[in-house]
Tab-separated table of C-alpha atoms in Angstrom:
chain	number	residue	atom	x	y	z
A	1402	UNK	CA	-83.266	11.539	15.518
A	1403	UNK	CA	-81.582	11.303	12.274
A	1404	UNK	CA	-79.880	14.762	12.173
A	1405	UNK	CA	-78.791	14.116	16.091
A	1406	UNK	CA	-77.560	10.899	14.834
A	1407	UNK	CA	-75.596	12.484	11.675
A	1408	UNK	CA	-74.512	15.246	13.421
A	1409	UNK	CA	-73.166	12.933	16.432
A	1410	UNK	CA	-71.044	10.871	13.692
A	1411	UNK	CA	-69.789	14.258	12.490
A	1412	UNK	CA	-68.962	15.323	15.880
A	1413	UNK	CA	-66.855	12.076	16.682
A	1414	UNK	CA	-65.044	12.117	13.255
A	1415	UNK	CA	-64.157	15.441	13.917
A	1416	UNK	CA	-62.782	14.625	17.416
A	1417	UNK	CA	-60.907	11.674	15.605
A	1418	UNK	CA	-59.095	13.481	12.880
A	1419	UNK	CA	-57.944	15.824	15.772
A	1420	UNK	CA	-56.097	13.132	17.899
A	1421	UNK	CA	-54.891	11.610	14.604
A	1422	UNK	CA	-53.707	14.980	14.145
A	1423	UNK	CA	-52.500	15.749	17.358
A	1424	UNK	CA	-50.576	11.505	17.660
A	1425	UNK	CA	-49.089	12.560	14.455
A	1426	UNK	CA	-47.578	15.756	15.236
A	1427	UNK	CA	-46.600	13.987	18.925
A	1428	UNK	CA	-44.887	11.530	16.554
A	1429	UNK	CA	-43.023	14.100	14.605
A	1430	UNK	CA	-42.048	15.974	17.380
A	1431	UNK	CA	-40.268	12.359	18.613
A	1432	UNK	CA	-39.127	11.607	15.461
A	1433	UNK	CA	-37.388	14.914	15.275
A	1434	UNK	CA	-35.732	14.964	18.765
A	1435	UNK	CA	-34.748	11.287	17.992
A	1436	UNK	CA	-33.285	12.206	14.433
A	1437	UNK	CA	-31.584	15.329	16.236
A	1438	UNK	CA	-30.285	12.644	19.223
A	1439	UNK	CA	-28.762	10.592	16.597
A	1440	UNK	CA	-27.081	13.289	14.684
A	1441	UNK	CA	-25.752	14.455	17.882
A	1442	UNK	CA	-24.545	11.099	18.261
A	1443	UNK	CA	-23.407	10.425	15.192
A	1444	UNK	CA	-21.356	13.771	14.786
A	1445	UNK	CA	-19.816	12.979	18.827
A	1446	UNK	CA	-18.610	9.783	17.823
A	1447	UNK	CA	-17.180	10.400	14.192
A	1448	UNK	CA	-15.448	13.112	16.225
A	1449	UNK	CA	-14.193	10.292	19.057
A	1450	UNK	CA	-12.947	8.063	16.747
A	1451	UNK	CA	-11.149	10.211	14.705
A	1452	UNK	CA	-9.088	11.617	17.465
A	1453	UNK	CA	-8.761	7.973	18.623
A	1454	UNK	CA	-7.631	6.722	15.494
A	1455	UNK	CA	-5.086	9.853	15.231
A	1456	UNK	CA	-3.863	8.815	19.048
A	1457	UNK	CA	-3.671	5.039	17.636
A	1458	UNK	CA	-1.568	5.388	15.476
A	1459	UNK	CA	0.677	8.190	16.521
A	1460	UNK	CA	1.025	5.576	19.233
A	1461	UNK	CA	2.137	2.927	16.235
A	1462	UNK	CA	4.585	5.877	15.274
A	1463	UNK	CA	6.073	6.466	18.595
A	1464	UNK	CA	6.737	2.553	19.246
A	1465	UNK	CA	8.638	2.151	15.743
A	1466	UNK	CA	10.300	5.295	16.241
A	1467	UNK	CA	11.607	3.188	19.575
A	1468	UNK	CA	11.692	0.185	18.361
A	1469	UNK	CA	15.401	-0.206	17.861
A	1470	UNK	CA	15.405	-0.077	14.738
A	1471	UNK	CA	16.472	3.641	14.158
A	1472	UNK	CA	19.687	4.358	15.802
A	1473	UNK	CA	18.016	8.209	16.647
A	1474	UNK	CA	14.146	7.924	18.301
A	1475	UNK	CA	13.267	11.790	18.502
A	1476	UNK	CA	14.669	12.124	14.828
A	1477	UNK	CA	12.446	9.085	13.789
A	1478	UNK	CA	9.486	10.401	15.282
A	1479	UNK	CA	10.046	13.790	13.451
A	1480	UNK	CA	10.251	11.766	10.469
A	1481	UNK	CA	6.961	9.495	10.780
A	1482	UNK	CA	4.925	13.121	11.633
A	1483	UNK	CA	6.266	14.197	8.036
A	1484	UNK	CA	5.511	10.549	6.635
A	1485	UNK	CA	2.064	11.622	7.811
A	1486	UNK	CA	1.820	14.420	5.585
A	1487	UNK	CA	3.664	13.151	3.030
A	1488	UNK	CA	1.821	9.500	2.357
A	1489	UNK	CA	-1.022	9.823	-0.277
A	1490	UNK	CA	-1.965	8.917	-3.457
A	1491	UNK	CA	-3.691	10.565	-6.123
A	1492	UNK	CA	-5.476	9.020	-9.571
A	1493	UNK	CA	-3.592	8.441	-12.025
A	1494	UNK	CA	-4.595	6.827	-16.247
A	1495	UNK	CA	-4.002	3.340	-16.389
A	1496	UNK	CA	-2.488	2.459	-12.886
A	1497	UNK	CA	-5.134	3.746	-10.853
A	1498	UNK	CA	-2.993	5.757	-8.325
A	1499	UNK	CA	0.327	7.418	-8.145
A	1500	UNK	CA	2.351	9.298	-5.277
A	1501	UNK	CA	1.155	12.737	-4.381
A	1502	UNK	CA	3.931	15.283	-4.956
A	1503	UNK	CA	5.558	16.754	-1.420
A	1504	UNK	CA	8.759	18.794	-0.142
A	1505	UNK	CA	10.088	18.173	3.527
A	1506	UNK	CA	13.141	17.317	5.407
A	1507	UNK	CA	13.068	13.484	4.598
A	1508	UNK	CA	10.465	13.054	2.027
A	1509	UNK	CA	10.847	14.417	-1.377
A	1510	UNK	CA	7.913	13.265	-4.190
A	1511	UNK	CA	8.612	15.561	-7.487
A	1512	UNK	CA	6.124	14.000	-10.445
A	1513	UNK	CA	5.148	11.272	-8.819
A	1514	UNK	CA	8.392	9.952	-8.154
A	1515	UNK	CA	10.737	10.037	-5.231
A	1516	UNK	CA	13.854	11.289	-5.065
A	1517	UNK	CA	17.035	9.652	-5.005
A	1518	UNK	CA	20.612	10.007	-4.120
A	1519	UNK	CA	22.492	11.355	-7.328
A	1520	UNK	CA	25.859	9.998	-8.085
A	1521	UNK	CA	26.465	13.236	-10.189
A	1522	UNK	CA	28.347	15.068	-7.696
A	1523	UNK	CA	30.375	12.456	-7.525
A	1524	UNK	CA	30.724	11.091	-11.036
A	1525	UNK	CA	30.359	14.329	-13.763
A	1526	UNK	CA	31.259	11.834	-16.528
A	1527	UNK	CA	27.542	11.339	-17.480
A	1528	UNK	CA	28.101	9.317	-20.742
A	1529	UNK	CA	29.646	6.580	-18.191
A	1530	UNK	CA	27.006	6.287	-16.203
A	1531	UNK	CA	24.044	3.621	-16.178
A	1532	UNK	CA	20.391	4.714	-15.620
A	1533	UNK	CA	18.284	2.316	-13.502
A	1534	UNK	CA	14.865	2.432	-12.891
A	1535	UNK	CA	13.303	0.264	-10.113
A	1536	UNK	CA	9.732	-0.326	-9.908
A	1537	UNK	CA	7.859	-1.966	-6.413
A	1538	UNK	CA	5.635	-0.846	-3.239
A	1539	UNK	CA	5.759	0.417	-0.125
A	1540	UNK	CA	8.987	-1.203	0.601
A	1541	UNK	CA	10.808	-0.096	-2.255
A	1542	UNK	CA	9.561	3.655	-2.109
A	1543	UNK	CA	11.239	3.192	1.423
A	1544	UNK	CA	8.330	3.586	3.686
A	1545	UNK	CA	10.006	4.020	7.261
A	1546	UNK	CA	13.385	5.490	5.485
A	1547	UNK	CA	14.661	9.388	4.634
A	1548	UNK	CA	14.991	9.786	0.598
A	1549	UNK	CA	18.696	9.455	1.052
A	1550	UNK	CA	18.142	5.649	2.530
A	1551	UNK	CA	15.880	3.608	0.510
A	1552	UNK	CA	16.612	0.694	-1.261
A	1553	UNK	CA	17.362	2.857	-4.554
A	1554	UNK	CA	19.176	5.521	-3.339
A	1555	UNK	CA	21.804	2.676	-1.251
A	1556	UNK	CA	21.948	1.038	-4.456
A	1557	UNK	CA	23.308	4.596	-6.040
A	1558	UNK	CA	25.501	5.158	-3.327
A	1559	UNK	CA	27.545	1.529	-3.554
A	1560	UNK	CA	27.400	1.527	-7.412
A	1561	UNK	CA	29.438	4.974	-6.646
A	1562	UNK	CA	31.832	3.404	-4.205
A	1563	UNK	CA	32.653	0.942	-6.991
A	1564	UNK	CA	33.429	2.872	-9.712
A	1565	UNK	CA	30.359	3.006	-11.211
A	1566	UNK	CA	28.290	6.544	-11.919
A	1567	UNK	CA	24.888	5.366	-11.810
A	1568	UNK	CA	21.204	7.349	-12.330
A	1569	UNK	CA	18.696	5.868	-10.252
A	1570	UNK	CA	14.784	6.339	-10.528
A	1571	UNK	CA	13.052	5.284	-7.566
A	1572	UNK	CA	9.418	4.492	-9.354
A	1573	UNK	CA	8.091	2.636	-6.461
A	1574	UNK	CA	4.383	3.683	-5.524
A	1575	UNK	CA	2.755	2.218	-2.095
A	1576	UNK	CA	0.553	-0.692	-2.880
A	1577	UNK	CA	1.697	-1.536	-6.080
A	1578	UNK	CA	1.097	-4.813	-7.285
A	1579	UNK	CA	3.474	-5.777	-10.270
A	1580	UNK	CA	0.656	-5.300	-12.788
A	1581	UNK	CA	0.600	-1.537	-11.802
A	1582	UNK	CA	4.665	-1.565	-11.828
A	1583	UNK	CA	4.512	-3.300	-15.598
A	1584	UNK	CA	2.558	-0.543	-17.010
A	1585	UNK	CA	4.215	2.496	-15.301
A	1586	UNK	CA	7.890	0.658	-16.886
A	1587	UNK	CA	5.866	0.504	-20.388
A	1588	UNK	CA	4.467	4.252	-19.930
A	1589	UNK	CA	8.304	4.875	-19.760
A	1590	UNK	CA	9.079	3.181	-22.320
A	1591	UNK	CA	6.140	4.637	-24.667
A	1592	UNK	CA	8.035	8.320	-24.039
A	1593	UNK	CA	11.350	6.442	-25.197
A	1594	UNK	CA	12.380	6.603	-21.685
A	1595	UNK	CA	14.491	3.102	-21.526
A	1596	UNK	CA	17.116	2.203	-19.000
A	1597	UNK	CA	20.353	-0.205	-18.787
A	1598	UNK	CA	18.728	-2.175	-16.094
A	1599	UNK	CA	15.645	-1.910	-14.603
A	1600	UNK	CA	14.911	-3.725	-11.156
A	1601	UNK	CA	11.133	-4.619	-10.172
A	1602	UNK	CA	11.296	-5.634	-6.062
A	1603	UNK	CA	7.891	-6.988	-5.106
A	1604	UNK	CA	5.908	-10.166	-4.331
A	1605	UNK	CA	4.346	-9.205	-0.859
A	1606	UNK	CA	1.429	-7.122	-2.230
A	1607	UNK	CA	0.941	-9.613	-4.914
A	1608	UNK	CA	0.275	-11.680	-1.989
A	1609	UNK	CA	-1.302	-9.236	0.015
A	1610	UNK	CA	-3.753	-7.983	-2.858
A	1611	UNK	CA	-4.841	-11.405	-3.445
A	1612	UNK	CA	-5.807	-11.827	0.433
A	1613	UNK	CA	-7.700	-8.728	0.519
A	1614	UNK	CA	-9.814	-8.899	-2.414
A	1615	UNK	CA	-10.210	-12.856	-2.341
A	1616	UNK	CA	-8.644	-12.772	-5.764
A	1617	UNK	CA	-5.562	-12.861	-7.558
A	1618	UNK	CA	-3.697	-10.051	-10.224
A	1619	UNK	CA	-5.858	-6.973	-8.828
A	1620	UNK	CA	-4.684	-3.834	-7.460
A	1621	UNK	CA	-4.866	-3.604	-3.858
A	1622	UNK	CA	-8.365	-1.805	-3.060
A	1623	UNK	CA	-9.809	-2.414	-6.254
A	1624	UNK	CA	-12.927	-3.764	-4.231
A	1625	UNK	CA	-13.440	-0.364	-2.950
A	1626	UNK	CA	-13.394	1.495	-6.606
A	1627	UNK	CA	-17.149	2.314	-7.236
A	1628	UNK	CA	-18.448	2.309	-10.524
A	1629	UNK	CA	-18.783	6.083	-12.290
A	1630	UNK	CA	-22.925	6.313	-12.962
A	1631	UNK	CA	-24.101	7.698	-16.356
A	1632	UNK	CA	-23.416	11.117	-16.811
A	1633	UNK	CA	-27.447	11.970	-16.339
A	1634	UNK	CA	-27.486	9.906	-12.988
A	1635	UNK	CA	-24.286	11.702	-11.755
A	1636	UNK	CA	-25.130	14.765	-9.902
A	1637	UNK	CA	-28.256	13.507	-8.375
A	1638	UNK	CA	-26.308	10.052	-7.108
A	1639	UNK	CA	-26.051	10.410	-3.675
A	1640	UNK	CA	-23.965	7.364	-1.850
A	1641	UNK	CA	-24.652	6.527	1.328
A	1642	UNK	CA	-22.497	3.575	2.936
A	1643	UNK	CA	-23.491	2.144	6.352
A	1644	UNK	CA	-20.120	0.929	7.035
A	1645	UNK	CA	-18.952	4.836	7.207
A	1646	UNK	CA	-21.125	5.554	9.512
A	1647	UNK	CA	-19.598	6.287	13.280
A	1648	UNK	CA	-23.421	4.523	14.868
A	1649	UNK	CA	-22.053	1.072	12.467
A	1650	UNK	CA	-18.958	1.086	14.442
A	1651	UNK	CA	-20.057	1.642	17.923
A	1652	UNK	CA	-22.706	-0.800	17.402
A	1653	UNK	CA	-20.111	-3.336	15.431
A	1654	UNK	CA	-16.928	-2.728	16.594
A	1655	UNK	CA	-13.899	-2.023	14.038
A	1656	UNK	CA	-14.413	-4.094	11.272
A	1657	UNK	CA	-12.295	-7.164	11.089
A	1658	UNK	CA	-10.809	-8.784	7.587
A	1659	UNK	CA	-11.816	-12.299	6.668
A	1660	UNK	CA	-8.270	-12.956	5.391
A	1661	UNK	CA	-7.744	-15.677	3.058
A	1662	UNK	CA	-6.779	-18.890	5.542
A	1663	UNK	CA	-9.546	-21.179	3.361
A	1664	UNK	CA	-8.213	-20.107	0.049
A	1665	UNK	CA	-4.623	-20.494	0.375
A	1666	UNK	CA	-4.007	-22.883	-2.423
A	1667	UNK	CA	-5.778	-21.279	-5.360
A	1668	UNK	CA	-5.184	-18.220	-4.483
A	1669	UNK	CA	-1.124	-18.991	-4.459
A	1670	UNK	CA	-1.274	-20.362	-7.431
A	1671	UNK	CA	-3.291	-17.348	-8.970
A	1672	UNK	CA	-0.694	-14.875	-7.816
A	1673	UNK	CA	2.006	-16.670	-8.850
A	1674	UNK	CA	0.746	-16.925	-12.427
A	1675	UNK	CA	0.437	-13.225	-12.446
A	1676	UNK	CA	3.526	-12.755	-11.278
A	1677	UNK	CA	5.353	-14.645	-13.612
A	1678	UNK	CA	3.555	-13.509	-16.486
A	1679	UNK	CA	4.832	-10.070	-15.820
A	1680	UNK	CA	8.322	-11.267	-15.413
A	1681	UNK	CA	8.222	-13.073	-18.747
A	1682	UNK	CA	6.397	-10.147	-20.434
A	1683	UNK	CA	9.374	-7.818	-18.606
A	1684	UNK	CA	12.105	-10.293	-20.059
A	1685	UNK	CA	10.406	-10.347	-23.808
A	1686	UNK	CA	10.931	-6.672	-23.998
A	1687	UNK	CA	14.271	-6.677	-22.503
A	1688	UNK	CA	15.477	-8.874	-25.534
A	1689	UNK	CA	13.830	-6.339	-28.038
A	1690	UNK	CA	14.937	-2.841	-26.538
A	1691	UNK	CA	18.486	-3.962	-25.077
A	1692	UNK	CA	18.109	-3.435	-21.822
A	1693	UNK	CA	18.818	-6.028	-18.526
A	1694	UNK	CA	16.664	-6.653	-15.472
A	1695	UNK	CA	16.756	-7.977	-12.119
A	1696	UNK	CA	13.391	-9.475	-10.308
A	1697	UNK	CA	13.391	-9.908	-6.319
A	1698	UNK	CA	10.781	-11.052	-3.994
A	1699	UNK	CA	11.014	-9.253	-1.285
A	1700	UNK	CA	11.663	-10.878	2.635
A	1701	UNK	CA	8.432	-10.870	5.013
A	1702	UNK	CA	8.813	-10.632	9.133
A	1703	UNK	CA	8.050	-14.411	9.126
A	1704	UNK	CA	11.404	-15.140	7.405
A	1705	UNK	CA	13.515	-13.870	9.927
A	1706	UNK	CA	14.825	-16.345	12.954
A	1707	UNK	CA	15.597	-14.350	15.849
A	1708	UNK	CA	13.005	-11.665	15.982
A	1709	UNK	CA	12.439	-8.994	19.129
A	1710	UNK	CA	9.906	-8.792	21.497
A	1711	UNK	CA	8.414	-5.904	19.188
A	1712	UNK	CA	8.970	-7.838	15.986
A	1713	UNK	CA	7.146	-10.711	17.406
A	1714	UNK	CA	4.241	-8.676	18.363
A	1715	UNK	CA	4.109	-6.446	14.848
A	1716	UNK	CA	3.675	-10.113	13.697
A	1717	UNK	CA	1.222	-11.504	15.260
A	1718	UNK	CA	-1.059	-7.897	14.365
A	1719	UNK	CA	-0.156	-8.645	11.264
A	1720	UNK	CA	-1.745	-11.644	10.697
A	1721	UNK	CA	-5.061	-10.686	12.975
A	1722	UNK	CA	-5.292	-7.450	10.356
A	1723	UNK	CA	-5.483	-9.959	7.699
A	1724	UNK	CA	-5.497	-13.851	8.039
A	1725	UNK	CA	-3.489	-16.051	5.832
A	1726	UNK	CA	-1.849	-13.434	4.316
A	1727	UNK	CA	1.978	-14.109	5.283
A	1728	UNK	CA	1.307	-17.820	4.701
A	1729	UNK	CA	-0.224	-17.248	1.244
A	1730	UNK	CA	3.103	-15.471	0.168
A	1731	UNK	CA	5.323	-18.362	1.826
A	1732	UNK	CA	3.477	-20.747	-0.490
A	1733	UNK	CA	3.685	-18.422	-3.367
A	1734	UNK	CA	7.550	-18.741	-3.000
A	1735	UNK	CA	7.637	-21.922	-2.113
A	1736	UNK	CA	5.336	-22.831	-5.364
A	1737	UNK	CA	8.115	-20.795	-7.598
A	1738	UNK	CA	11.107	-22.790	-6.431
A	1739	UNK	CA	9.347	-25.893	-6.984
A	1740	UNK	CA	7.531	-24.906	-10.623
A	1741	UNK	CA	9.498	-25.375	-13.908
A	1742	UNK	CA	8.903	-22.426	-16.148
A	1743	UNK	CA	10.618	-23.496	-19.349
A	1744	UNK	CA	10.184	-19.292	-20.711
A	1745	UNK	CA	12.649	-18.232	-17.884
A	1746	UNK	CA	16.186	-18.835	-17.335
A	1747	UNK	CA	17.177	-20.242	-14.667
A	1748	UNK	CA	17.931	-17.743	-11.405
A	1749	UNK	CA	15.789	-14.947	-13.296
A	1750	UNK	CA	13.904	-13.954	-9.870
A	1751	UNK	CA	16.106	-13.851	-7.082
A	1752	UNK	CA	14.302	-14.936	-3.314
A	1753	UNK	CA	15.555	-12.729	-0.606
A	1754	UNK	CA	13.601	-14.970	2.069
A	1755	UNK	CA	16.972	-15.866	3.823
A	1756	UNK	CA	18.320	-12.303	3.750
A	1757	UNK	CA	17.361	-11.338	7.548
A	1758	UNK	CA	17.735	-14.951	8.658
A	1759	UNK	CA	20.615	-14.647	11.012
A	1760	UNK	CA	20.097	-10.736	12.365
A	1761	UNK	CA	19.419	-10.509	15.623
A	1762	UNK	CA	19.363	-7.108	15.571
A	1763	UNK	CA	15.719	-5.000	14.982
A	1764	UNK	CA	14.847	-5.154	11.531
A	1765	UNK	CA	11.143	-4.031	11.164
A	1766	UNK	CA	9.887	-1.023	12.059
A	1767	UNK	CA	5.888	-3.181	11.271
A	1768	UNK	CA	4.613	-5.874	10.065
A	1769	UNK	CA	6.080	-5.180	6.611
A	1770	UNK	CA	8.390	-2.971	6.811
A	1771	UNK	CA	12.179	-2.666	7.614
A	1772	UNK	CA	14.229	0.417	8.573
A	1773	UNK	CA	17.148	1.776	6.973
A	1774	UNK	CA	19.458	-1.171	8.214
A	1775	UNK	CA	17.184	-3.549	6.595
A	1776	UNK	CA	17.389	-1.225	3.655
A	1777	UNK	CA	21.276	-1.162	3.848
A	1778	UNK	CA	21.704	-5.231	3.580
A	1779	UNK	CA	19.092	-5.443	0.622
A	1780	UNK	CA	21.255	-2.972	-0.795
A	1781	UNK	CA	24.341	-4.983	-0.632
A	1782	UNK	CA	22.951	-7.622	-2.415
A	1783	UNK	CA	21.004	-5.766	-5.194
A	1784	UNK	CA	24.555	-4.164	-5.545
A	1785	UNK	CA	26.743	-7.110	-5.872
A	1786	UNK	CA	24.299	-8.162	-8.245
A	1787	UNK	CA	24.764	-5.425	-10.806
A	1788	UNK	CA	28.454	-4.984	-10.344
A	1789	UNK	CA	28.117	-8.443	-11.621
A	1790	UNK	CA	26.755	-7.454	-14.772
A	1791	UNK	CA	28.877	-4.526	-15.493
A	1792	UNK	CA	32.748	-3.945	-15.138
A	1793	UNK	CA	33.659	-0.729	-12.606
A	1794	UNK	CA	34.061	2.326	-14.942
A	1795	UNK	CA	37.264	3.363	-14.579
């Protein structure tokens, strides 16, 4: 009885390693066609949204290109396929990104830096001319605007009209907060670089940075840099970020911005302080290297009265992308008429809220961004200013 017994106990842990065996390869097996299912899945749906998100905003291209705002809609929709291509940023020491170089039809990037109308062919008389650098973001490098038409290359053209042979750098990178603008100027300077006037034009993505990354005086994105891991941890570091994945969408939706609504107050006041510490850093070496300077906060959509029908809706997207973030820069400005900062002169930083006031006409081409009319009246004003400071050559 005891070997029947033993060999009975053998028999039935044989028989139970075997389904083990067997449920585990059955599991495997599932495991694998699920895995496969959800790489299938995965790779379909990074594949769907990528064509939607082309057809989104090639549909956000179209309607600016027909907004109004451009007086030609087939040539501004050959334009925004080359802003396409032309619209990215590569690392850069110290300022964390700079303009990829490009050559097309309406956007020129040589070194970083885009080109500008040249008073030179009209004006050979080089020792009268003044150079001018102007440092700001997207609006400045003249997002939604041909090389010829951005804020610095208008500028060139009026100074010109007047009398006055001018050589314009257009420094401007997109997203530029003035932090990033003060340190390009000062690599500029470091080379011995240094201008007659220099111009910085910003404010909004002082505002907007502060928004997005729930705190003031970063760059814009600086929540997304990653850390670099030791040099031994490096090649084996693999990062893996759920929020990349197509599955996280589907399941989520698009991922919606907090915004800063809750945090209006401090965070004003934080970008603000930035802001003018830059200006009265910018003004300090002014006074030691000769040179003059002109500071302008740039108008939002908000500012203007009589907006259009598509004006009015790029401003209400706007402000679902990110919440608060078009009443965090009113109160900014607001804050600077009302604060007394006894290291500035008075009228230092010039507020170009009420410059669109009283156009009816389409201004914005988004929620952030004007076309080359909008361009044209900045212009005007950035001009009269400097044929303030300096007599027509004649």
């Amino acid at each position: 009885m005891g070997a029947d017994d033993a060999l009975l106990r053998t028999s039935v842990a044989r028989m139970r390693v075997i389904r083990l065996t067997a449920l585990l390869n059955e599991i495997w097996v599932i495991l694998g066609v699920a895995l496969l299912l959800l790489t299938i899945l995965e790779v379909s749906l990074t594949s769907y949204y990528e064509r939607a998100d082309k057809r989104e905003r090639q549909s956000a291209a179209k309607a600016a290109a027909n907004s109004g705002v451009y007086a030609n809609a087939d040539l501004a929709e050959e334009y925004f396929k080359e802003l396409t291509d032309a619209k990215h940023r590569t690392w850069a020491p110290y300022t964390q990104t700079r303009e990829a170089d490009y050559k097309g039809k309406f956007i020129n990037v040589n070194d970083g830096t885009r080109r500008t109308w040249d008073s030179e062919a009209i004006n050979d008389d080089r020792s009268t001319g003044l150079k001018i650098f102007f440092f700001g973001g997207s609006t400045l490098w003249g997002l939604g605007s041909r090389d010829d038409f951005t804020i610095p290359s208008l500028v060139a053209k009026m100074l010109a009209e007047n009398g006055i042979g001018a050589k314009v750098t257009n420094y401007a990178v997109i997203g530029d907060v003035t932090t990033q603008s003060l340190i390009r100027f000062v690599i500029e300077l470091r080379k011995r670089n240094v201008p007659d006037l220099v111009v910085f034009y910003s404010g909004s993505v002082e505002a907007f940075s502060a928004c997005y990354e729930g705190e003031p005086g970063v760059p814009l994105g600086n929540s997304n840099l990653e850390k670099r891991p030791p040099k031994k941890e490096e090649k084996a570091r693999i990062s893996i970020r759920l929020e990349n994945f197509a599955l996280i969408r589907l399941l989520t939706g698009k991922t919606q911005l907090a915004g800063c609504s809750k945090k209006l107050d401090v965070l004003s006041d934080g970008a603000l302080d930035v802001y003018l510490g830059n200006v009265r850093f910018i003004e300090a070496i002014s006074r030691s290297l000769s040179f003059k300077t002109l500071f302008y906060l740039e108008p939002q959509l908000s500012d203007k009265t009589h907006r259009t029908k598509y004006e009015e809706d790029q401003l209400l997207k706007s402000e679902k992308r990110l919440p608060g973030k078009n009443d965090l820069y009113s109160l900014m400005r607001s804050k600077l008429v009302k604060r007394e900062d006894q290291s500035l002169e008075k009228n230092v930083i010039h507020d170009l809220r009420t410059i669109f006031s009283d156009v009816a006409s389409p201004i914005y081409m988004d929620g952030g961004h004007y076309g080359e009319d909008g361009n044209e009246r900045i212009s005007r004003k950035i001009a009269a200013d400097i044929l303030a400071l300096y007599a027509p050559v004649k």
